[in-house]
PDB file of C-alpha atoms and ligand atoms in Angstrom:
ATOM      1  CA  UNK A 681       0.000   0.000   0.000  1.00 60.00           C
ATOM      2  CA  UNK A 682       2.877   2.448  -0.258  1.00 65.00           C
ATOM      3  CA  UNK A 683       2.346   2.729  -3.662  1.00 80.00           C
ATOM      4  CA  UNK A 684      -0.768   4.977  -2.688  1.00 81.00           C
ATOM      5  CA  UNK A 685       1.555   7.320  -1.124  1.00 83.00           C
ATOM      6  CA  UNK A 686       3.407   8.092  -4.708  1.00 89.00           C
ATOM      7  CA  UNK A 687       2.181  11.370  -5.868  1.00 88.00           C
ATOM      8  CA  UNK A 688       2.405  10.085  -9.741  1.00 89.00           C
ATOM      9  CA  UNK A 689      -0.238   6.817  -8.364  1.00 92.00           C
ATOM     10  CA  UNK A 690      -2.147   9.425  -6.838  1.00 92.00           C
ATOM     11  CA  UNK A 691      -2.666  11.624  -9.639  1.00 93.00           C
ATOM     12  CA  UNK A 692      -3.546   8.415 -11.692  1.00 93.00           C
ATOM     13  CA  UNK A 693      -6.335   7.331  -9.588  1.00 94.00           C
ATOM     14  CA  UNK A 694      -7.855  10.386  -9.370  1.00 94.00           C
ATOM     15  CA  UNK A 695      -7.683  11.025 -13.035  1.00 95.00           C
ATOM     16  CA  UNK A 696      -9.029   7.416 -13.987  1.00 96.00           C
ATOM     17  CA  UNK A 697     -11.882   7.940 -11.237  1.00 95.00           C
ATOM     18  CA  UNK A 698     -12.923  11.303 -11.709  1.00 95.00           C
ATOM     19  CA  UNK A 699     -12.740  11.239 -15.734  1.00 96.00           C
ATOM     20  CA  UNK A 700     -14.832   8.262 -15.576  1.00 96.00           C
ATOM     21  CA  UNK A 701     -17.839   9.455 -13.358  1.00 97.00           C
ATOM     22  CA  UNK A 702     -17.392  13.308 -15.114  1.00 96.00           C
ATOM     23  CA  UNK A 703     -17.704  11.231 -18.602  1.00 96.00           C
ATOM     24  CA  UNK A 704     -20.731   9.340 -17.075  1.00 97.00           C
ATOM     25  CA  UNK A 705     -22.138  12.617 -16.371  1.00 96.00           C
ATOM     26  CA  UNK A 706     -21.563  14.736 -19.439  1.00 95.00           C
ATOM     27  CA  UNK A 707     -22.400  11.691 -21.663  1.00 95.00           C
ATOM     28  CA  UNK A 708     -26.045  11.621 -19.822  1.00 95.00           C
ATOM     29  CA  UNK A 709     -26.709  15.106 -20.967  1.00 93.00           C
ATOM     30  CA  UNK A 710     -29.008  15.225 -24.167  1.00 91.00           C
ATOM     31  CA  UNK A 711     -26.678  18.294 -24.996  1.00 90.00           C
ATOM     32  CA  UNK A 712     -28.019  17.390 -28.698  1.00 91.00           C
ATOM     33  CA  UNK A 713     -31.336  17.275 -30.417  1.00 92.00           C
ATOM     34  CA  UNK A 714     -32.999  13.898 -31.743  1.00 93.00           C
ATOM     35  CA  UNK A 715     -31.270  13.089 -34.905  1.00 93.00           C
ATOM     36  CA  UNK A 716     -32.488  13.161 -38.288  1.00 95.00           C
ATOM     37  CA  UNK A 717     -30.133  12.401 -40.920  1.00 95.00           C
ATOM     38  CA  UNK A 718     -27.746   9.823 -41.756  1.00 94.00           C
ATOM     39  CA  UNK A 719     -24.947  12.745 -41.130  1.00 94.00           C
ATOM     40  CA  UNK A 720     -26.161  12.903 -37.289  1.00 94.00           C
ATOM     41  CA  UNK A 721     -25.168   9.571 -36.222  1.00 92.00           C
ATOM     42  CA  UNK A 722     -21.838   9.930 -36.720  1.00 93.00           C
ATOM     43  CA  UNK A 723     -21.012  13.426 -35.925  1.00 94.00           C
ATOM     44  CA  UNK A 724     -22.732  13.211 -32.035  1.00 94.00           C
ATOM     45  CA  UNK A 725     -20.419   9.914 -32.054  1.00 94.00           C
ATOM     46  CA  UNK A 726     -17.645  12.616 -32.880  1.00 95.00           C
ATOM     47  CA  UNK A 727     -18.946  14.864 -30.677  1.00 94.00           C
ATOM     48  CA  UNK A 728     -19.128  12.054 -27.506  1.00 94.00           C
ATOM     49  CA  UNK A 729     -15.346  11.104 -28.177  1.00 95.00           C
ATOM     50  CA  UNK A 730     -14.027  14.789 -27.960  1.00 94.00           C
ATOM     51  CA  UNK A 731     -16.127  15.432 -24.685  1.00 95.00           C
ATOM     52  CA  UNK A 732     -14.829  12.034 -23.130  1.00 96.00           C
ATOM     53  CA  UNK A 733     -11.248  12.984 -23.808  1.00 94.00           C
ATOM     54  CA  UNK A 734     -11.932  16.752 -22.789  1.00 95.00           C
ATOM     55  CA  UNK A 735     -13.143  14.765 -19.094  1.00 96.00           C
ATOM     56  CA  UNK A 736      -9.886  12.896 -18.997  1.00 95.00           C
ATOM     57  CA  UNK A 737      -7.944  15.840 -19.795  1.00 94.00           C
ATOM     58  CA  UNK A 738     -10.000  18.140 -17.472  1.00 96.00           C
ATOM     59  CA  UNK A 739      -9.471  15.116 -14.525  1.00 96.00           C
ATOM     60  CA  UNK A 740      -5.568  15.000 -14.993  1.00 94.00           C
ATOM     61  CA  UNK A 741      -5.020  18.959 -14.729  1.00 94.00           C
ATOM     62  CA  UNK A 742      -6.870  19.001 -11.943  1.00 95.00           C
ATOM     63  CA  UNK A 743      -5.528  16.064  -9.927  1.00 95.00           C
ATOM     64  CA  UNK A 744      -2.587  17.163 -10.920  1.00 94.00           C
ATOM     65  CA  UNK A 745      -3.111  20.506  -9.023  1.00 95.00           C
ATOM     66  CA  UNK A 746      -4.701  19.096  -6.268  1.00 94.00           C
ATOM     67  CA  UNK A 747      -2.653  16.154  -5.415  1.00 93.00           C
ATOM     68  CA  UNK A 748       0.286  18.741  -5.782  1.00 92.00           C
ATOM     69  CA  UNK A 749      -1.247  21.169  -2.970  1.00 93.00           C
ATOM     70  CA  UNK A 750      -1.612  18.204  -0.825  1.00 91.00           C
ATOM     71  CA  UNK A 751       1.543  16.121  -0.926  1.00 88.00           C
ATOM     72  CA  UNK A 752       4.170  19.262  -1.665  1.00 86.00           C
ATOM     73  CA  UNK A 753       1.862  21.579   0.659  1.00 87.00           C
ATOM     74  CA  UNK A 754       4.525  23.514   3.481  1.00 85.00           C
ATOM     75  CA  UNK A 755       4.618  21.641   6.402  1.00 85.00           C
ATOM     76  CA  UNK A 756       4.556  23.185  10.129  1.00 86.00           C
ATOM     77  CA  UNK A 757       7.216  25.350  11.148  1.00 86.00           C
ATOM     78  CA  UNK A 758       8.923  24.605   7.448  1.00 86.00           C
ATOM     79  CA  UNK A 759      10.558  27.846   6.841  1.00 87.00           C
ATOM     80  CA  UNK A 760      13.052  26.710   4.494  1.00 87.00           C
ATOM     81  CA  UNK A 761      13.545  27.810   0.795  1.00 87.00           C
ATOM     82  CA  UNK A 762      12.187  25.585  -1.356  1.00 82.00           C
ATOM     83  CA  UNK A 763      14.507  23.587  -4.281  1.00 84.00           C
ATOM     84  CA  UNK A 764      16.303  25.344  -6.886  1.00 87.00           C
ATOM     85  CA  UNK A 765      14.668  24.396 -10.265  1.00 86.00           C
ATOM     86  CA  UNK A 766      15.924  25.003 -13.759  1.00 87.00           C
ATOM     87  CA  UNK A 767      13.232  23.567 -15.420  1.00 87.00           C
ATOM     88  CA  UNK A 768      13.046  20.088 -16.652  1.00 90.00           C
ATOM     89  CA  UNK A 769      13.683  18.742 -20.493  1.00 93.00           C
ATOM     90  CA  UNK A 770      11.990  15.782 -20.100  1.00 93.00           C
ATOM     91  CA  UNK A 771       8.776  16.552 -18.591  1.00 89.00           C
ATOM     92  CA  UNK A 772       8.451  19.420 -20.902  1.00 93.00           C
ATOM     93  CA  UNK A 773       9.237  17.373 -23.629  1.00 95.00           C
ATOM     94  CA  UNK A 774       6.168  15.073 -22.381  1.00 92.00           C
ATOM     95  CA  UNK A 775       3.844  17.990 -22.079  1.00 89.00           C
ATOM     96  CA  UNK A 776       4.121  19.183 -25.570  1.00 94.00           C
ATOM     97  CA  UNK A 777       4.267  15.505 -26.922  1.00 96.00           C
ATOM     98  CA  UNK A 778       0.807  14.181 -25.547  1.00 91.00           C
ATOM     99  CA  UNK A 779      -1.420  17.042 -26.442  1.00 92.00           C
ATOM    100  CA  UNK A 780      -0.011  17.656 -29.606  1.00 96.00           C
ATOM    101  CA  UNK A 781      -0.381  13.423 -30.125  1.00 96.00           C
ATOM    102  CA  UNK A 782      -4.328  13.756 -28.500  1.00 93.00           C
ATOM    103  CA  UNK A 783      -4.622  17.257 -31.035  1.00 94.00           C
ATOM    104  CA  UNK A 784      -3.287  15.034 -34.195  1.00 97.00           C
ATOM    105  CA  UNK A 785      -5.531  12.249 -33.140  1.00 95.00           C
ATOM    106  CA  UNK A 786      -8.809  14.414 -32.743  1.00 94.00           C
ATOM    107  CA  UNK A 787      -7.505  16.398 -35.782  1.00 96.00           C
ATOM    108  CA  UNK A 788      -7.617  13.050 -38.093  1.00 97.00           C
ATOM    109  CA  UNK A 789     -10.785  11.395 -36.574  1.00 96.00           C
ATOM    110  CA  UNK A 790     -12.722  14.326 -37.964  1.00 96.00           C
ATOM    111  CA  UNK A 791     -11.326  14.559 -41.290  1.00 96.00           C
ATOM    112  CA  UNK A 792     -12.764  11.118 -41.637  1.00 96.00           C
ATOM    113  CA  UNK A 793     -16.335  11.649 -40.636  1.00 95.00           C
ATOM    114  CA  UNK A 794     -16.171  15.348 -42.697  1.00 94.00           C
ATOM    115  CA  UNK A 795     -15.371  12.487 -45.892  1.00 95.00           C
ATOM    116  CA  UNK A 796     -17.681  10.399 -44.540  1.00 94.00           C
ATOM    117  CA  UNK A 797     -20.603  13.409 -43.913  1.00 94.00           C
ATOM    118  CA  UNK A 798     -19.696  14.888 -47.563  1.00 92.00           C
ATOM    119  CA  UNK A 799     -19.712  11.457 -49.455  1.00 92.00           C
ATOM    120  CA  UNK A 800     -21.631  12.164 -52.724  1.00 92.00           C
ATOM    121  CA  UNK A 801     -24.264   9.031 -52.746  1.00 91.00           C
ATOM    122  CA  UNK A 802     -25.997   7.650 -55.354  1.00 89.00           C
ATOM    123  CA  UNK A 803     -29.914   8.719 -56.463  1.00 91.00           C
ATOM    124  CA  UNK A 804     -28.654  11.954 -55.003  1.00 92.00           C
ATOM    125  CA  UNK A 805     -31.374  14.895 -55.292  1.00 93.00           C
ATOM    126  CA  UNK A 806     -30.335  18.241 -55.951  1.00 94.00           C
ATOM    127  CA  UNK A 807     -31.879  21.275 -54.322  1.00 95.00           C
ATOM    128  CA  UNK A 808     -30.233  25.097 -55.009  1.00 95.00           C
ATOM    129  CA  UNK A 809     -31.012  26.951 -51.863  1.00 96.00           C
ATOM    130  CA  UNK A 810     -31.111  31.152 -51.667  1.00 96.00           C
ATOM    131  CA  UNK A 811     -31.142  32.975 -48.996  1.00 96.00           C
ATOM    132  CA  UNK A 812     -32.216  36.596 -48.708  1.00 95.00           C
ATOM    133  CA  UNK A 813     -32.512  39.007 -46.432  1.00 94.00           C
ATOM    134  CA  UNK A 814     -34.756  37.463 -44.492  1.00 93.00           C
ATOM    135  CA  UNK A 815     -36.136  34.220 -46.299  1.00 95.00           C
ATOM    136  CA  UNK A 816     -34.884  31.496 -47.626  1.00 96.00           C
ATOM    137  CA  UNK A 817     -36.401  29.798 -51.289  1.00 95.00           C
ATOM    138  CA  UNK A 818     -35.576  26.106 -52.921  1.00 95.00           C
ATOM    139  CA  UNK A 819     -35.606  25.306 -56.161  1.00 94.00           C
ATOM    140  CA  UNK A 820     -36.033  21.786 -57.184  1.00 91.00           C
ATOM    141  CA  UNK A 821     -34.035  20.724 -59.770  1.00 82.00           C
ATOM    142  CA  UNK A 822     -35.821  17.889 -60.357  1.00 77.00           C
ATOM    143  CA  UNK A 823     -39.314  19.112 -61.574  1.00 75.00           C
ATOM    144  CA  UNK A 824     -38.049  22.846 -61.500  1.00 80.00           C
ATOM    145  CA  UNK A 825     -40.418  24.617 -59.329  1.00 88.00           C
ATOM    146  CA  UNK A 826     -39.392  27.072 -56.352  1.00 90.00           C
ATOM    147  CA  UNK A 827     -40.912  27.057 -53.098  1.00 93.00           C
ATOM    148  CA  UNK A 828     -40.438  28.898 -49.208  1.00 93.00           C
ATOM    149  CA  UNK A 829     -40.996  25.201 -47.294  1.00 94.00           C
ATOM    150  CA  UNK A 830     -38.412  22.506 -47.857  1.00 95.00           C
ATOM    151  CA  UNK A 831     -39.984  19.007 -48.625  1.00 96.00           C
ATOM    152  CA  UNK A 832     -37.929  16.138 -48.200  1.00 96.00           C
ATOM    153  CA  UNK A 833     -38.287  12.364 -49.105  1.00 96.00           C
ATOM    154  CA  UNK A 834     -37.084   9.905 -45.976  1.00 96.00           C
ATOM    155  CA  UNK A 835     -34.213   8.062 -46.887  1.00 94.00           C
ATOM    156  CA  UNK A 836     -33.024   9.915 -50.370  1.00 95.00           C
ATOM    157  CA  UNK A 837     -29.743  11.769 -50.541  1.00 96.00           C
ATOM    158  CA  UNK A 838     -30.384  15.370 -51.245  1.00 96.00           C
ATOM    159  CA  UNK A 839     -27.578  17.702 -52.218  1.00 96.00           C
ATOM    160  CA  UNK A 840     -28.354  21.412 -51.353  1.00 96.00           C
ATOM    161  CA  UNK A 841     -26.298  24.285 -53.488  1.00 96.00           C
ATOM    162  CA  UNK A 842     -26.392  27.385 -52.055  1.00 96.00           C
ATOM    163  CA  UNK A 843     -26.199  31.286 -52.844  1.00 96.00           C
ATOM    164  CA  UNK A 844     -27.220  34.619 -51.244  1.00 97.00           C
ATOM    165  CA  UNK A 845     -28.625  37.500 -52.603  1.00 95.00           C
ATOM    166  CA  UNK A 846     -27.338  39.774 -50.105  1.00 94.00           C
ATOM    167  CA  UNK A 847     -24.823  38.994 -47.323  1.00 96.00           C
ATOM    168  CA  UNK A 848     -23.766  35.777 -45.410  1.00 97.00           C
ATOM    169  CA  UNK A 849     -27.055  33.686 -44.708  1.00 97.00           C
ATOM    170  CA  UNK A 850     -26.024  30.379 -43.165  1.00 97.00           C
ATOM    171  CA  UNK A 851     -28.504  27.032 -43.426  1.00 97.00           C
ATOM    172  CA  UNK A 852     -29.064  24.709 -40.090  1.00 96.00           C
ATOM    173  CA  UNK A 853     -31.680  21.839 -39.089  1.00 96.00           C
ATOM    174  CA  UNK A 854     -30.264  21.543 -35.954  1.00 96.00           C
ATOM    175  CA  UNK A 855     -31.660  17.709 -36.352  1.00 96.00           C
ATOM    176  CA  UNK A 856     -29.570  17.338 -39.245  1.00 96.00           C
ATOM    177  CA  UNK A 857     -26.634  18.699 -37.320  1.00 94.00           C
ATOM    178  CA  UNK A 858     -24.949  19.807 -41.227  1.00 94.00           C
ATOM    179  CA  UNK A 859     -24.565  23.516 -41.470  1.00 93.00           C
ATOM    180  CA  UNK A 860     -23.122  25.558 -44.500  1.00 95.00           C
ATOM    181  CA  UNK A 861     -22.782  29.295 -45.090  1.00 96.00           C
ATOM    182  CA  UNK A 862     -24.502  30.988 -48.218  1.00 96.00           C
ATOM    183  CA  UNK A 863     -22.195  33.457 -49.304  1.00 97.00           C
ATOM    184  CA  UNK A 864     -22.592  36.271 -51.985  1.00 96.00           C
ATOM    185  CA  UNK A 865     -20.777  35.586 -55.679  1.00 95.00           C
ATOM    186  CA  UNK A 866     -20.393  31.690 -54.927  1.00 96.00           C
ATOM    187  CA  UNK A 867     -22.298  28.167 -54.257  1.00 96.00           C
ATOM    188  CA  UNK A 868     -21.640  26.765 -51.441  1.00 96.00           C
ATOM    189  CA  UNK A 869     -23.019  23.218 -50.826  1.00 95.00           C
ATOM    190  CA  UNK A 870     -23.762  20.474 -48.135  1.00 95.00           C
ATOM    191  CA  UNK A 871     -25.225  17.049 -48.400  1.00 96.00           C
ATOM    192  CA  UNK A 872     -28.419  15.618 -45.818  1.00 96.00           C
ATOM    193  CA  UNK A 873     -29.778  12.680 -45.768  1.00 96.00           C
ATOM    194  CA  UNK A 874     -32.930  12.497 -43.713  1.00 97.00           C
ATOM    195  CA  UNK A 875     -33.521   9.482 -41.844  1.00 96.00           C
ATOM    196  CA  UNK A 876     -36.739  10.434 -39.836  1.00 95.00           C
ATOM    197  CA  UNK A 877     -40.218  11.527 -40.539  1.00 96.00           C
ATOM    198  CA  UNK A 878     -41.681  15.047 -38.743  1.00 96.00           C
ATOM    199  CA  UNK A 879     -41.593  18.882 -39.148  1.00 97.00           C
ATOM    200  CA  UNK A 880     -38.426  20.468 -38.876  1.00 97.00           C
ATOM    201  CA  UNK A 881     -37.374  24.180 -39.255  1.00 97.00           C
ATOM    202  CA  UNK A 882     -34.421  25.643 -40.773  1.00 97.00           C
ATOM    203  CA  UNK A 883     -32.612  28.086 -38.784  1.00 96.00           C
ATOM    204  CA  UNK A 884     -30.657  30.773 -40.348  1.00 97.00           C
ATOM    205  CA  UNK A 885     -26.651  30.795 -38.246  1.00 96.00           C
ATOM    206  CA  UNK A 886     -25.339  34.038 -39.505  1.00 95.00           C
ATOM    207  CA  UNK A 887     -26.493  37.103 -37.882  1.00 96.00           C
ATOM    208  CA  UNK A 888     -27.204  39.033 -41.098  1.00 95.00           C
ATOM    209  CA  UNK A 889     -29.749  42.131 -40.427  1.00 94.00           C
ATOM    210  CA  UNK A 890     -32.653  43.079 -38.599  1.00 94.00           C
ATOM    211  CA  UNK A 891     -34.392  40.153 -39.389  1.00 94.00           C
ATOM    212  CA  UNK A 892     -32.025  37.417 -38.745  1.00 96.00           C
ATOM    213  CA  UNK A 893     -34.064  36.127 -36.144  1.00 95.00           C
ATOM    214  CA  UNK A 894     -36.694  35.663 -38.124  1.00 95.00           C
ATOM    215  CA  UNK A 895     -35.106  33.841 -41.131  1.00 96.00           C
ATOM    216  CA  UNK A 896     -36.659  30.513 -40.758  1.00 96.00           C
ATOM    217  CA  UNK A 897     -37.994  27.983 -43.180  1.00 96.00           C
ATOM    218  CA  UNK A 898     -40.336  25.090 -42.686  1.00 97.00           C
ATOM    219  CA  UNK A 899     -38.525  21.841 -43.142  1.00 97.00           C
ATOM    220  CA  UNK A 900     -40.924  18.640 -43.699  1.00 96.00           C
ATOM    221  CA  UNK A 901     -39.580  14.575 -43.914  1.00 97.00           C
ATOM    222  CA  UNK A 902     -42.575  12.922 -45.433  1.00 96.00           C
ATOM    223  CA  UNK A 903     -43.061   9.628 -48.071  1.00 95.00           C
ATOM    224  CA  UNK A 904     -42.394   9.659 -52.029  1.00 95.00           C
ATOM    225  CA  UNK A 905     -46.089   9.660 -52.414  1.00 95.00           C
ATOM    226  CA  UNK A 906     -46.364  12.703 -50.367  1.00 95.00           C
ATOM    227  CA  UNK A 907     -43.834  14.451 -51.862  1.00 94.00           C
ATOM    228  CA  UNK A 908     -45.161  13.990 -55.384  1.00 93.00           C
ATOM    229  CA  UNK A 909     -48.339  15.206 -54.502  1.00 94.00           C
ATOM    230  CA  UNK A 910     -47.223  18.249 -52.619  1.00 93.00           C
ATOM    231  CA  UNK A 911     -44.704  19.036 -55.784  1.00 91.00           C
ATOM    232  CA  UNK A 912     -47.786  18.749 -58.432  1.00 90.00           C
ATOM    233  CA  UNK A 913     -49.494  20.831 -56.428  1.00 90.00           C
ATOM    234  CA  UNK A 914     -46.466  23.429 -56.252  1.00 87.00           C
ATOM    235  CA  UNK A 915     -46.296  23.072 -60.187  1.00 85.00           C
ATOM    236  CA  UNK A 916     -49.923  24.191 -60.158  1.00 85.00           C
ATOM    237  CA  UNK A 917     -49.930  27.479 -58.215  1.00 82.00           C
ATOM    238  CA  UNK A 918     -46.306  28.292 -60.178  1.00 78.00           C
ATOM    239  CA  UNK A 919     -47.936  28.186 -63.026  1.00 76.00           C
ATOM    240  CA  UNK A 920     -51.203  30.047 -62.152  1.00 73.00           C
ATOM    241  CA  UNK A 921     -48.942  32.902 -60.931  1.00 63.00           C
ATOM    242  CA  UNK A 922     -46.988  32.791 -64.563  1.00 54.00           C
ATOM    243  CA  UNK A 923     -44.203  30.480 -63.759  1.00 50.00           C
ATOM    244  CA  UNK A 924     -40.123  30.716 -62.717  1.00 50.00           C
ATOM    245  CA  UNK A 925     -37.909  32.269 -65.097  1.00 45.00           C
TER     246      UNK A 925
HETATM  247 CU1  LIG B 684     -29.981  35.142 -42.775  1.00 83.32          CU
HETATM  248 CU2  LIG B 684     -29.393  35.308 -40.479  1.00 83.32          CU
END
């Protein structure tokens, strides 16, 4: 037992036991809403890993500090100087070797899910998206008819390009998680595929005017059947009201 007397066994223990039940904890939280795209899955995965190796981290500095205040505190009627230090190659060799390793690490896992996210599928749909101070329109390449409410089919890959009119207008479903600026003089472009049916909304993310927090679209996941009737019926009033150009 006089191992548990080592300051280096102590700092272990407390950073195995106190990352574990703070990763316990944070990974309990529904920090995220419920998913609805293939793209979710694997970016709240991303999202778990980082904040389990943020607990870790978080544990070590800590029990670091703390085992250091204990075991190294003054004792008693200690008036003497404390050790002459000239700081210390190898530890600080150590210090800048693991986080830049952890950094590297983190740093590769999500260039692999941002492939995986961004992989062009096949059957892909393509939808150009505007946004405008302060609403956004689609235009459905497929059938070519614009609306204001985005209408989705479960389960198909849909590619969305995206310009502005204006300024920076940036397109969110938080239950998509995917989220791409529209910028002015270039298409930008993201890919979604929904996974789950409902009502969603689309959330402009770039403060952009007065009306920023308005800039919201309706976003709906429903069947093929649906959306085919819903698009006829789109066709229709476009072409009571004369039609796109
Ligand atoms: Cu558009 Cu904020």
């Amino acid at each position: 037992m006089r191992n548990l007397r080592n300051p280096f066994v102590q700092v272990g223990i407390w950073t195995l036991g106190v990352g574990a039940v703070l990763s316990v904890i944070v990974l309990s939280v529904p920090w995220l809403p419920e998913d609805a795209s293939t793209q979710a899955g694997t970016i709240d995965t991303l999202y778990d890993v980082l904040a389990v190796i943020s607990c870790f981290v978080f544990a070590l500095v800590i029990s670091i500090l703390l085992v250091s205040v204990v075991h190294f505190r003054r004792r008693h009627n200690d008036l003497s100087d404390g050790e002459p230090i000239h700081g210390n190659t190898t530890l600080e060799a150590v210090w800048t070797a693991i986080p830049a390793l952890l950094m590297l690490g983190a740093a590769v896992y999500s260039a692999l899910v941002l492939a995986n996210i961004e992989e062009p599928k096949a059957n892909t749909q393509t939808v150009d998206v505007t946004g405008q101070q302060f609403a956004w329109t689609f235009k459905y390449e497929q059938g070519n008819f614009r609306t204001g409410v985005l209408f989705l089919v479960k389960g198909t890959p849909y590619h969305f390009k995206m310009h502005s009119k204006d300024v920076i207008h940036s397109f969110w479903v938080p239950e998509f998680r995917m989220k791409k600026d529209a910028v002015p003089g270039m298409t930008t472009d993201t890919r979604v595929t929904p996974t789950r049916y409902g009502h969603f909304t689309l959330v402009c993310t770039e403060l952009c005017g007065l009306g920023h927090s308005t800039m919201r679209a309706p976003v709906i996941v429903g069947n093929q059947a649906a959306f085919d009737r819903w698009a006829a019926l789109q066709k229709k009033k476009q072409s009571q009201v004369g039609g796109i150009s």
